[in-house]
Amino acid sequence: MARTSGPETRERLIRAAEEIFAVQGVHGGQLRDVVALAGQANPSAVQYHFGSREGLVDAVTAGRQLRTNAVLAPLLAVAPDELPELVGVLVAAEASELDSDRGRRCLRISAQLSHESGVRTRTPHPTLAGTPYWTLFERIEARLAAEGLPEPLRLERLDLALTVVGAAMADRARQYLHGVEPLTGRSLFLSDLVATTTALLRAPQPAVRRDLP
């Protein structure tokens, strides 16, 4: 068994967590399974290296964002402040994770955490603070504000849009991992996701319906 010390052990635990959490869920995955898959003899290896389950999840998320930030940052630097283009940057960055099994597993994990971004309260999750992702979220919200959408609705819609994109990417990742042929090709899938998400964000403010609970 490998010793529970050093960056190599941390990386093994992160890789193991990606596999376990993608299948069993972020909250349902057993840490003992992560430790065993990483080849560690110490049952407290996760606590030793990451402090807690949350610390391990943050490490998985941070590693994934390092990869997607590298894709997102140059696209965002040249993107105009138009909603379809900004949503397109988000979708393109997320789609880069579809190119590897590791990325596909991370997409399945990220979808479970979409509501933890901090968008609704304008308080970024620590793994998002100061990143191109958070800049992108701010630019999308500013565009919605310029189009006249009230603050509560635009924050809720942005949070919902992240959930929609995350769920769509996670489902496509699941299909790729399981060898299932998707209904649409990749180009059409991504183009439709941009169009659908943009339409969600841009829907007219509705009148309040009194027949709804």
mmCIF file of C-alpha atoms in Angstrom:
data_model
loop_
_atom_site.group_PDB
_atom_site.id
_atom_site.type_symbol
_atom_site.label_atom_id
_atom_site.label_comp_id
_atom_site.label_asym_id
_atom_site.label_seq_id
_atom_site.Cartn_x
_atom_site.Cartn_y
_atom_site.Cartn_z
ATOM 1 C CA MET A 1 0.000 0.000 0.000
ATOM 2 C CA ALA A 2 1.156 3.544 -0.761
ATOM 3 C CA ARG A 3 1.904 5.810 2.173
ATOM 4 C CA THR A 4 -0.608 8.564 2.918
ATOM 5 C CA SER A 5 1.751 11.482 2.301
ATOM 6 C CA GLY A 6 2.923 13.709 -0.497
ATOM 7 C CA PRO A 7 1.358 15.219 -3.609
ATOM 8 C CA GLU A 8 1.230 11.835 -5.348
ATOM 9 C CA THR A 9 -1.090 10.500 -2.679
ATOM 10 C CA ARG A 10 -3.296 13.585 -2.897
ATOM 11 C CA GLU A 11 -3.568 13.127 -6.629
ATOM 12 C CA ARG A 12 -4.458 9.437 -6.250
ATOM 13 C CA LEU A 13 -7.196 10.353 -3.787
ATOM 14 C CA ILE A 14 -8.557 13.035 -6.110
ATOM 15 C CA ARG A 15 -8.622 10.638 -9.063
ATOM 16 C CA ALA A 16 -10.333 7.998 -6.944
ATOM 17 C CA ALA A 17 -12.882 10.531 -5.696
ATOM 18 C CA GLU A 18 -13.698 11.516 -9.272
ATOM 19 C CA GLU A 19 -14.566 7.910 -10.069
ATOM 20 C CA ILE A 20 -16.531 7.225 -6.886
ATOM 21 C CA PHE A 21 -18.441 10.524 -6.767
ATOM 22 C CA ALA A 22 -19.348 10.362 -10.459
ATOM 23 C CA VAL A 23 -21.055 7.007 -9.921
ATOM 24 C CA GLN A 24 -22.234 7.088 -6.297
ATOM 25 C CA GLY A 25 -22.833 10.824 -5.946
ATOM 26 C CA VAL A 26 -20.958 13.567 -4.127
ATOM 27 C CA HIS A 27 -22.938 13.025 -0.951
ATOM 28 C CA GLY A 28 -23.596 9.310 -1.339
ATOM 29 C CA GLY A 29 -20.096 8.151 -2.254
ATOM 30 C CA GLN A 30 -18.308 6.374 0.559
ATOM 31 C CA LEU A 31 -14.955 7.819 1.591
ATOM 32 C CA ARG A 32 -13.754 4.331 2.449
ATOM 33 C CA ASP A 33 -14.313 3.408 -1.211
ATOM 34 C CA VAL A 34 -12.260 6.427 -2.265
ATOM 35 C CA VAL A 35 -9.453 5.445 0.097
ATOM 36 C CA ALA A 36 -9.504 1.832 -1.082
ATOM 37 C CA LEU A 37 -9.537 2.766 -4.779
ATOM 38 C CA ALA A 38 -6.592 5.101 -4.164
ATOM 39 C CA GLY A 39 -4.676 2.182 -2.649
ATOM 40 C CA GLN A 40 -4.324 3.735 0.795
ATOM 41 C CA ALA A 41 -3.976 1.697 3.974
ATOM 42 C CA ASN A 42 -4.896 4.556 6.305
ATOM 43 C CA PRO A 43 -8.720 4.839 6.538
ATOM 44 C CA SER A 44 -8.337 8.495 7.545
ATOM 45 C CA ALA A 45 -6.358 9.425 4.437
ATOM 46 C CA VAL A 46 -9.035 11.820 3.169
ATOM 47 C CA GLN A 47 -9.173 13.681 6.481
ATOM 48 C CA TYR A 48 -5.374 13.775 6.654
ATOM 49 C CA HIS A 49 -4.920 15.307 3.202
ATOM 50 C CA PHE A 50 -8.125 17.337 2.715
ATOM 51 C CA GLY A 51 -9.621 17.827 6.155
ATOM 52 C CA SER A 52 -13.095 16.600 5.222
ATOM 53 C CA ARG A 53 -15.336 15.314 2.445
ATOM 54 C CA GLU A 54 -16.002 18.951 1.506
ATOM 55 C CA GLY A 55 -12.278 19.596 1.215
ATOM 56 C CA LEU A 56 -11.899 16.636 -1.121
ATOM 57 C CA VAL A 57 -14.857 17.772 -3.236
ATOM 58 C CA ASP A 58 -13.330 21.262 -3.452
ATOM 59 C CA ALA A 59 -10.040 19.742 -4.603
ATOM 60 C CA VAL A 60 -11.828 17.781 -7.320
ATOM 61 C CA THR A 61 -13.704 20.913 -8.403
ATOM 62 C CA ALA A 62 -10.606 23.113 -8.345
ATOM 63 C CA GLY A 63 -8.674 20.699 -10.538
ATOM 64 C CA ARG A 64 -11.484 20.558 -13.041
ATOM 65 C CA GLN A 65 -11.738 24.345 -13.143
ATOM 66 C CA LEU A 66 -8.038 24.727 -13.834
ATOM 67 C CA ARG A 67 -8.612 22.849 -17.075
ATOM 68 C CA THR A 68 -11.777 24.670 -18.117
ATOM 69 C CA ASN A 69 -10.450 28.091 -17.094
ATOM 70 C CA ALA A 70 -7.668 27.597 -19.611
ATOM 71 C CA VAL A 71 -10.337 27.227 -22.292
ATOM 72 C CA LEU A 72 -12.701 29.886 -20.963
ATOM 73 C CA ALA A 73 -10.289 32.764 -20.322
ATOM 74 C CA PRO A 74 -9.155 33.424 -23.920
ATOM 75 C CA LEU A 75 -12.708 33.034 -25.244
ATOM 76 C CA LEU A 76 -14.050 35.453 -22.650
ATOM 77 C CA ALA A 77 -11.343 38.013 -23.427
ATOM 78 C CA VAL A 78 -12.667 38.496 -26.968
ATOM 79 C CA ALA A 79 -16.380 37.795 -26.429
ATOM 80 C CA PRO A 80 -18.768 40.713 -26.998
ATOM 81 C CA ASP A 81 -21.267 41.581 -24.286
ATOM 82 C CA GLU A 82 -24.123 39.853 -26.073
ATOM 83 C CA LEU A 83 -26.056 37.088 -24.375
ATOM 84 C CA PRO A 84 -25.713 34.311 -26.998
ATOM 85 C CA GLU A 85 -21.961 34.884 -27.234
ATOM 86 C CA LEU A 86 -21.480 34.852 -23.458
ATOM 87 C CA VAL A 87 -23.559 31.696 -23.073
ATOM 88 C CA GLY A 88 -21.552 30.215 -25.932
ATOM 89 C CA VAL A 89 -18.340 30.817 -23.992
ATOM 90 C CA LEU A 90 -19.773 28.967 -20.994
ATOM 91 C CA VAL A 91 -20.942 26.026 -23.096
ATOM 92 C CA ALA A 92 -17.638 25.801 -25.001
ATOM 93 C CA ALA A 93 -15.620 25.716 -21.779
ATOM 94 C CA GLU A 94 -17.833 23.054 -20.232
ATOM 95 C CA ALA A 95 -17.820 21.007 -23.428
ATOM 96 C CA SER A 96 -14.024 20.759 -23.329
ATOM 97 C CA GLU A 97 -14.467 18.283 -20.464
ATOM 98 C CA LEU A 98 -16.342 15.909 -22.788
ATOM 99 C CA ASP A 99 -13.071 15.027 -24.515
ATOM 100 C CA SER A 100 -11.748 12.693 -21.798
ATOM 101 C CA ASP A 101 -13.170 10.140 -19.392
ATOM 102 C CA ARG A 102 -11.775 12.151 -16.507
ATOM 103 C CA GLY A 103 -13.522 15.280 -17.714
ATOM 104 C CA ARG A 104 -16.751 13.373 -18.248
ATOM 105 C CA ARG A 105 -16.687 12.100 -14.683
ATOM 106 C CA CYS A 106 -16.041 15.629 -13.437
ATOM 107 C CA LEU A 107 -19.019 16.941 -15.419
ATOM 108 C CA ARG A 108 -21.213 14.408 -13.649
ATOM 109 C CA ILE A 109 -19.866 15.679 -10.329
ATOM 110 C CA SER A 110 -20.202 19.371 -11.185
ATOM 111 C CA ALA A 111 -23.857 18.963 -12.094
ATOM 112 C CA GLN A 112 -24.558 17.932 -8.513
ATOM 113 C CA LEU A 113 -22.999 21.162 -7.232
ATOM 114 C CA SER A 114 -24.464 23.737 -9.620
ATOM 115 C CA HIS A 115 -26.578 25.432 -6.925
ATOM 116 C CA GLU A 116 -23.491 25.956 -4.759
ATOM 117 C CA SER A 117 -21.908 28.521 -7.078
ATOM 118 C CA GLY A 118 -23.032 31.458 -4.940
ATOM 119 C CA VAL A 119 -24.677 33.255 -7.860
ATOM 120 C CA ARG A 120 -27.951 33.843 -6.007
ATOM 121 C CA THR A 121 -26.222 35.675 -3.160
ATOM 122 C CA ARG A 122 -23.353 37.177 -5.189
ATOM 123 C CA THR A 123 -20.943 35.367 -2.883
ATOM 124 C CA PRO A 124 -18.775 33.091 -5.011
ATOM 125 C CA HIS A 125 -17.884 29.654 -3.791
ATOM 126 C CA PRO A 126 -14.181 29.721 -2.812
ATOM 127 C CA THR A 127 -13.249 27.666 -5.880
ATOM 128 C CA LEU A 128 -14.915 30.293 -8.128
ATOM 129 C CA ALA A 129 -13.757 33.501 -6.477
ATOM 130 C CA GLY A 130 -11.541 35.554 -8.773
ATOM 131 C CA THR A 131 -11.836 33.123 -11.697
ATOM 132 C CA PRO A 132 -12.856 33.731 -15.314
ATOM 133 C CA TYR A 133 -16.020 31.780 -14.502
ATOM 134 C CA TRP A 134 -17.139 34.366 -11.977
ATOM 135 C CA THR A 135 -16.293 37.183 -14.385
ATOM 136 C CA LEU A 136 -18.437 35.435 -16.980
ATOM 137 C CA PHE A 137 -21.358 35.133 -14.558
ATOM 138 C CA GLU A 138 -21.088 38.845 -13.766
ATOM 139 C CA ARG A 139 -21.069 39.763 -17.444
ATOM 140 C CA ILE A 140 -24.120 37.609 -18.147
ATOM 141 C CA GLU A 141 -25.984 39.202 -15.261
ATOM 142 C CA ALA A 142 -25.004 42.677 -16.433
ATOM 143 C CA ARG A 143 -26.380 41.860 -19.883
ATOM 144 C CA LEU A 144 -29.673 40.702 -18.361
ATOM 145 C CA ALA A 145 -29.815 43.905 -16.302
ATOM 146 C CA ALA A 146 -29.283 45.952 -19.454
ATOM 147 C CA GLU A 147 -32.196 44.102 -21.033
ATOM 148 C CA GLY A 148 -34.428 45.140 -18.152
ATOM 149 C CA LEU A 149 -34.785 41.950 -16.138
ATOM 150 C CA PRO A 150 -35.214 42.692 -12.401
ATOM 151 C CA GLU A 151 -32.441 41.590 -10.075
ATOM 152 C CA PRO A 152 -34.245 38.719 -8.279
ATOM 153 C CA LEU A 153 -35.319 37.169 -11.579
ATOM 154 C CA ARG A 154 -31.943 37.528 -13.263
ATOM 155 C CA LEU A 155 -30.114 35.934 -10.313
ATOM 156 C CA GLU A 156 -32.586 33.053 -10.165
ATOM 157 C CA ARG A 157 -32.452 32.565 -13.912
ATOM 158 C CA LEU A 158 -28.667 32.613 -14.005
ATOM 159 C CA ASP A 159 -28.588 29.987 -11.276
ATOM 160 C CA LEU A 160 -31.147 27.924 -13.192
ATOM 161 C CA ALA A 161 -29.196 28.340 -16.434
ATOM 162 C CA LEU A 162 -26.071 26.943 -14.772
ATOM 163 C CA THR A 163 -28.141 23.986 -13.600
ATOM 164 C CA VAL A 164 -29.516 23.384 -17.094
ATOM 165 C CA VAL A 165 -26.083 23.524 -18.724
ATOM 166 C CA GLY A 166 -24.613 21.324 -16.000
ATOM 167 C CA ALA A 167 -27.374 18.732 -16.281
ATOM 168 C CA ALA A 168 -27.151 18.614 -20.074
ATOM 169 C CA MET A 169 -23.376 18.197 -19.993
ATOM 170 C CA ALA A 170 -23.587 15.537 -17.282
ATOM 171 C CA ASP A 171 -26.114 13.542 -19.289
ATOM 172 C CA ARG A 172 -23.992 13.736 -22.426
ATOM 173 C CA ALA A 173 -20.963 12.695 -20.359
ATOM 174 C CA ARG A 174 -22.906 9.718 -18.964
ATOM 175 C CA GLN A 175 -23.797 8.607 -22.477
ATOM 176 C CA TYR A 176 -20.181 8.810 -23.618
ATOM 177 C CA LEU A 177 -18.937 6.911 -20.559
ATOM 178 C CA HIS A 178 -21.494 4.143 -21.064
ATOM 179 C CA GLY A 179 -21.065 3.889 -24.838
ATOM 180 C CA VAL A 180 -24.597 5.136 -25.554
ATOM 181 C CA GLU A 181 -25.190 6.831 -28.900
ATOM 182 C CA PRO A 182 -26.643 10.318 -28.271
ATOM 183 C CA LEU A 183 -29.728 11.465 -30.153
ATOM 184 C CA THR A 184 -27.864 14.406 -31.688
ATOM 185 C CA GLY A 185 -24.333 15.008 -32.876
ATOM 186 C CA ARG A 186 -22.015 17.106 -30.762
ATOM 187 C CA SER A 187 -22.242 20.297 -32.841
ATOM 188 C CA LEU A 188 -26.038 20.291 -32.851
ATOM 189 C CA PHE A 189 -26.168 19.425 -29.145
ATOM 190 C CA LEU A 190 -23.930 22.345 -28.189
ATOM 191 C CA SER A 191 -25.620 24.810 -30.532
ATOM 192 C CA ASP A 192 -29.032 23.843 -29.208
ATOM 193 C CA LEU A 193 -27.833 24.115 -25.623
ATOM 194 C CA VAL A 194 -26.630 27.668 -26.262
ATOM 195 C CA ALA A 195 -29.926 28.589 -27.926
ATOM 196 C CA THR A 196 -32.080 26.952 -25.250
ATOM 197 C CA THR A 197 -30.131 28.479 -22.362
ATOM 198 C CA THR A 198 -30.183 31.913 -23.985
ATOM 199 C CA ALA A 199 -33.948 31.654 -24.466
ATOM 200 C CA LEU A 200 -34.380 30.690 -20.819
ATOM 201 C CA LEU A 201 -32.392 33.702 -19.663
ATOM 202 C CA ARG A 202 -34.100 36.052 -22.072
ATOM 203 C CA ALA A 203 -37.724 34.991 -21.560
ATOM 204 C CA PRO A 204 -40.043 37.977 -20.967
ATOM 205 C CA GLN A 205 -40.895 38.725 -17.368
ATOM 206 C CA PRO A 206 -44.233 36.988 -16.835
ATOM 207 C CA ALA A 207 -47.330 38.280 -15.156
ATOM 208 C CA VAL A 208 -47.907 36.554 -11.821
ATOM 209 C CA ARG A 209 -50.424 33.729 -12.248
ATOM 210 C CA ARG A 210 -52.911 33.433 -9.415
ATOM 211 C CA ASP A 211 -53.899 29.877 -10.359
ATOM 212 C CA LEU A 212 -50.486 28.498 -9.357
ATOM 213 C CA PRO A 213 -49.855 27.328 -5.785
#
